[in-house]
Amino acid sequence: MTYSDNGKRDTLYYRLISKSTEDAGDWGHEYVRHLAAEIGTEYSHLTEGTDNVEKDEAALEEEAIEEKHGESRTFTAEVLQQAAEDCVGFFLSHNAEADAVDLLMEVERIEELPKWTDDETYARVCQYLVR
């Protein structure tokens, strides 16, 4: 998995437009981590109206074509939060509590953390939050 230098967030875009019901974890841990990073970046862009990545000419041209055909790369906060929840379940079941907590914080859903924890993850989640 590589990061694009033009800020397009293709992994997130194709995951969301596919409306896949397949578990993101089926693609592996690195895919889910990459997806979570793009969710956080997109949510930040959406809520703060900022994008720290400058887009090159090709990316801007491609966006113009997508908009012309009605394909938007902008998603609602609710859609991004739902995608984040898909990742959180995977993270907590694979001993990546820090990633789960960080992602919930990024998408402003940390209050939902208790519903994701169980007897096995509770102690590690609490230790991460205290630190």
PDB file of C-alpha atoms in Angstrom:
ATOM      1  CA  MET A   1       0.000   0.000   0.000  1.00  0.00           C
ATOM      2  CA  THR A   2       1.441   3.351  -0.925  1.00  0.00           C
ATOM      3  CA  TYR A   3       0.313   6.854  -0.223  1.00  0.00           C
ATOM      4  CA  SER A   4      -0.555   9.041  -3.141  1.00  0.00           C
ATOM      5  CA  ASP A   5       1.267  12.333  -3.280  1.00  0.00           C
ATOM      6  CA  ASN A   6      -1.649  14.225  -4.705  1.00  0.00           C
ATOM      7  CA  GLY A   7      -4.070  13.911  -1.780  1.00  0.00           C
ATOM      8  CA  LYS A   8      -6.809  12.036  -3.620  1.00  0.00           C
ATOM      9  CA  ARG A   9      -7.408   9.429  -0.895  1.00  0.00           C
ATOM     10  CA  ASP A  10      -8.238   6.767  -3.484  1.00  0.00           C
ATOM     11  CA  THR A  11      -8.477   3.888  -1.002  1.00  0.00           C
ATOM     12  CA  LEU A  12     -11.272   5.628   0.894  1.00  0.00           C
ATOM     13  CA  TYR A  13     -12.963   6.855  -2.270  1.00  0.00           C
ATOM     14  CA  TYR A  14     -13.195   3.435  -3.903  1.00  0.00           C
ATOM     15  CA  ARG A  15     -14.164   1.734  -0.641  1.00  0.00           C
ATOM     16  CA  LEU A  16     -17.099   4.118  -0.152  1.00  0.00           C
ATOM     17  CA  ILE A  17     -18.374   4.261  -3.725  1.00  0.00           C
ATOM     18  CA  SER A  18     -18.313   0.465  -3.930  1.00  0.00           C
ATOM     19  CA  LYS A  19     -20.805   0.290  -1.027  1.00  0.00           C
ATOM     20  CA  SER A  20     -19.051  -2.940  -0.121  1.00  0.00           C
ATOM     21  CA  THR A  21     -20.536  -5.023   2.661  1.00  0.00           C
ATOM     22  CA  GLU A  22     -17.334  -7.036   2.818  1.00  0.00           C
ATOM     23  CA  ASP A  23     -15.388  -6.669   6.058  1.00  0.00           C
ATOM     24  CA  ALA A  24     -12.470  -4.276   5.523  1.00  0.00           C
ATOM     25  CA  GLY A  25     -10.335  -6.607   7.623  1.00  0.00           C
ATOM     26  CA  ASP A  26     -10.532  -9.240   4.902  1.00  0.00           C
ATOM     27  CA  TRP A  27      -8.011  -7.121   3.023  1.00  0.00           C
ATOM     28  CA  GLY A  28      -5.541  -7.175   5.898  1.00  0.00           C
ATOM     29  CA  HIS A  29      -4.206  -5.019   8.675  1.00  0.00           C
ATOM     30  CA  GLU A  30      -2.193  -2.661   6.465  1.00  0.00           C
ATOM     31  CA  TYR A  31      -5.242  -1.937   4.296  1.00  0.00           C
ATOM     32  CA  VAL A  32      -7.349  -1.100   7.364  1.00  0.00           C
ATOM     33  CA  ARG A  33      -4.619   1.153   8.789  1.00  0.00           C
ATOM     34  CA  HIS A  34      -4.320   2.951   5.449  1.00  0.00           C
ATOM     35  CA  LEU A  35      -8.089   3.306   5.209  1.00  0.00           C
ATOM     36  CA  ALA A  36      -8.250   4.674   8.763  1.00  0.00           C
ATOM     37  CA  ALA A  37      -5.561   7.243   7.967  1.00  0.00           C
ATOM     38  CA  GLU A  38      -7.511   8.412   4.931  1.00  0.00           C
ATOM     39  CA  ILE A  39     -10.756   8.560   6.946  1.00  0.00           C
ATOM     40  CA  GLY A  40      -9.063  10.775   9.524  1.00  0.00           C
ATOM     41  CA  THR A  41      -7.613  13.054   6.875  1.00  0.00           C
ATOM     42  CA  GLU A  42     -10.904  13.334   4.992  1.00  0.00           C
ATOM     43  CA  TYR A  43     -12.900  13.966   8.171  1.00  0.00           C
ATOM     44  CA  SER A  44     -10.464  16.691   9.186  1.00  0.00           C
ATOM     45  CA  HIS A  45     -10.748  18.227   5.726  1.00  0.00           C
ATOM     46  CA  LEU A  46     -14.533  18.063   5.888  1.00  0.00           C
ATOM     47  CA  THR A  47     -14.957  19.538   9.363  1.00  0.00           C
ATOM     48  CA  GLU A  48     -12.150  22.092   9.313  1.00  0.00           C
ATOM     49  CA  GLY A  49     -12.281  22.950   5.647  1.00  0.00           C
ATOM     50  CA  THR A  50      -8.559  22.381   5.263  1.00  0.00           C
ATOM     51  CA  ASP A  51      -6.486  20.084   3.157  1.00  0.00           C
ATOM     52  CA  ASN A  52      -2.783  20.033   3.928  1.00  0.00           C
ATOM     53  CA  VAL A  53      -1.897  18.302   0.680  1.00  0.00           C
ATOM     54  CA  GLU A  54      -1.413  20.337  -2.449  1.00  0.00           C
ATOM     55  CA  LYS A  55      -2.844  18.649  -5.493  1.00  0.00           C
ATOM     56  CA  ASP A  56      -0.896  18.459  -8.696  1.00  0.00           C
ATOM     57  CA  GLU A  57      -2.340  19.438 -12.069  1.00  0.00           C
ATOM     58  CA  ALA A  58      -3.310  15.869 -12.966  1.00  0.00           C
ATOM     59  CA  ALA A  59      -5.282  15.455  -9.715  1.00  0.00           C
ATOM     60  CA  LEU A  60      -7.128  18.743 -10.240  1.00  0.00           C
ATOM     61  CA  GLU A  61      -7.931  17.777 -13.824  1.00  0.00           C
ATOM     62  CA  GLU A  62      -9.223  14.377 -12.701  1.00  0.00           C
ATOM     63  CA  GLU A  63     -11.421  15.989 -10.033  1.00  0.00           C
ATOM     64  CA  ALA A  64     -12.936  18.293 -12.643  1.00  0.00           C
ATOM     65  CA  ILE A  65     -13.801  15.287 -14.822  1.00  0.00           C
ATOM     66  CA  GLU A  66     -15.344  13.427 -11.863  1.00  0.00           C
ATOM     67  CA  GLU A  67     -17.464  16.436 -10.910  1.00  0.00           C
ATOM     68  CA  LYS A  68     -18.591  16.789 -14.517  1.00  0.00           C
ATOM     69  CA  HIS A  69     -19.828  13.171 -14.427  1.00  0.00           C
ATOM     70  CA  GLY A  70     -21.468  13.582 -11.027  1.00  0.00           C
ATOM     71  CA  GLU A  71     -18.859  11.587  -9.098  1.00  0.00           C
ATOM     72  CA  SER A  72     -17.954  13.558  -6.016  1.00  0.00           C
ATOM     73  CA  ARG A  73     -15.073  12.745  -3.707  1.00  0.00           C
ATOM     74  CA  THR A  74     -16.784  14.558  -0.841  1.00  0.00           C
ATOM     75  CA  PHE A  75     -18.569  12.401   1.712  1.00  0.00           C
ATOM     76  CA  THR A  76     -20.725  13.351   4.676  1.00  0.00           C
ATOM     77  CA  ALA A  77     -19.477  13.153   8.245  1.00  0.00           C
ATOM     78  CA  GLU A  78     -21.937  10.325   8.914  1.00  0.00           C
ATOM     79  CA  VAL A  79     -20.560   8.220   6.053  1.00  0.00           C
ATOM     80  CA  LEU A  80     -17.003   8.754   7.270  1.00  0.00           C
ATOM     81  CA  GLN A  81     -17.969   7.947  10.854  1.00  0.00           C
ATOM     82  CA  GLN A  82     -19.603   4.707   9.727  1.00  0.00           C
ATOM     83  CA  ALA A  83     -16.482   3.758   7.790  1.00  0.00           C
ATOM     84  CA  ALA A  84     -14.428   4.525  10.905  1.00  0.00           C
ATOM     85  CA  GLU A  85     -16.601   2.197  12.984  1.00  0.00           C
ATOM     86  CA  ASP A  86     -15.859  -0.621  10.541  1.00  0.00           C
ATOM     87  CA  CYS A  87     -12.149  -0.082  11.199  1.00  0.00           C
ATOM     88  CA  VAL A  88     -12.536   0.226  14.977  1.00  0.00           C
ATOM     89  CA  GLY A  89     -14.035  -3.233  15.285  1.00  0.00           C
ATOM     90  CA  PHE A  90     -11.111  -4.679  13.356  1.00  0.00           C
ATOM     91  CA  PHE A  91      -8.520  -2.772  15.392  1.00  0.00           C
ATOM     92  CA  LEU A  92      -9.914  -3.860  18.732  1.00  0.00           C
ATOM     93  CA  SER A  93     -10.089  -7.493  17.692  1.00  0.00           C
ATOM     94  CA  HIS A  94      -6.455  -7.394  16.541  1.00  0.00           C
ATOM     95  CA  ASN A  95      -4.784  -5.780  19.570  1.00  0.00           C
ATOM     96  CA  ALA A  96      -4.569  -2.329  17.976  1.00  0.00           C
ATOM     97  CA  GLU A  97      -6.430  -0.457  20.706  1.00  0.00           C
ATOM     98  CA  ALA A  98      -4.389   2.711  20.197  1.00  0.00           C
ATOM     99  CA  ASP A  99      -5.401   2.876  16.525  1.00  0.00           C
ATOM    100  CA  ALA A 100      -9.064   2.341  17.441  1.00  0.00           C
ATOM    101  CA  VAL A 101      -9.066   5.076  20.098  1.00  0.00           C
ATOM    102  CA  ASP A 102      -7.205   7.519  17.869  1.00  0.00           C
ATOM    103  CA  LEU A 103      -9.599   6.965  14.976  1.00  0.00           C
ATOM    104  CA  LEU A 104     -12.673   7.449  17.173  1.00  0.00           C
ATOM    105  CA  MET A 105     -11.145  10.675  18.461  1.00  0.00           C
ATOM    106  CA  GLU A 106     -10.411  11.887  14.933  1.00  0.00           C
ATOM    107  CA  VAL A 107     -14.015  11.366  13.809  1.00  0.00           C
ATOM    108  CA  GLU A 108     -15.424  12.791  17.047  1.00  0.00           C
ATOM    109  CA  ARG A 109     -17.060   9.535  18.178  1.00  0.00           C
ATOM    110  CA  ILE A 110     -14.990   8.746  21.279  1.00  0.00           C
ATOM    111  CA  GLU A 111     -18.168   8.587  23.376  1.00  0.00           C
ATOM    112  CA  GLU A 112     -19.006   5.346  21.564  1.00  0.00           C
ATOM    113  CA  LEU A 113     -15.836   3.620  22.746  1.00  0.00           C
ATOM    114  CA  PRO A 114     -17.529   1.678  25.599  1.00  0.00           C
ATOM    115  CA  LYS A 115     -19.772  -0.191  23.163  1.00  0.00           C
ATOM    116  CA  TRP A 116     -16.680  -1.511  21.383  1.00  0.00           C
ATOM    117  CA  THR A 117     -14.745  -2.704  24.403  1.00  0.00           C
ATOM    118  CA  ASP A 118     -15.087  -6.067  26.088  1.00  0.00           C
ATOM    119  CA  ASP A 119     -13.378  -7.900  28.943  1.00  0.00           C
ATOM    120  CA  GLU A 120     -10.283  -8.536  26.826  1.00  0.00           C
ATOM    121  CA  THR A 121      -9.782  -5.007  25.457  1.00  0.00           C
ATOM    122  CA  TYR A 122     -11.047  -2.885  28.345  1.00  0.00           C
ATOM    123  CA  ALA A 123      -7.777  -2.808  30.328  1.00  0.00           C
ATOM    124  CA  ARG A 124      -5.594  -1.989  27.308  1.00  0.00           C
ATOM    125  CA  VAL A 125      -7.975   0.732  26.117  1.00  0.00           C
ATOM    126  CA  CYS A 126      -8.003   2.314  29.579  1.00  0.00           C
ATOM    127  CA  GLN A 127      -4.210   2.183  29.811  1.00  0.00           C
ATOM    128  CA  TYR A 128      -3.900   3.945  26.455  1.00  0.00           C
ATOM    129  CA  LEU A 129      -6.412   6.625  27.426  1.00  0.00           C
ATOM    130  CA  VAL A 130      -4.654   7.303  30.734  1.00  0.00           C
ATOM    131  CA  ARG A 131      -1.285   7.700  29.055  1.00  0.00           C
TER     132      ARG A 131
END
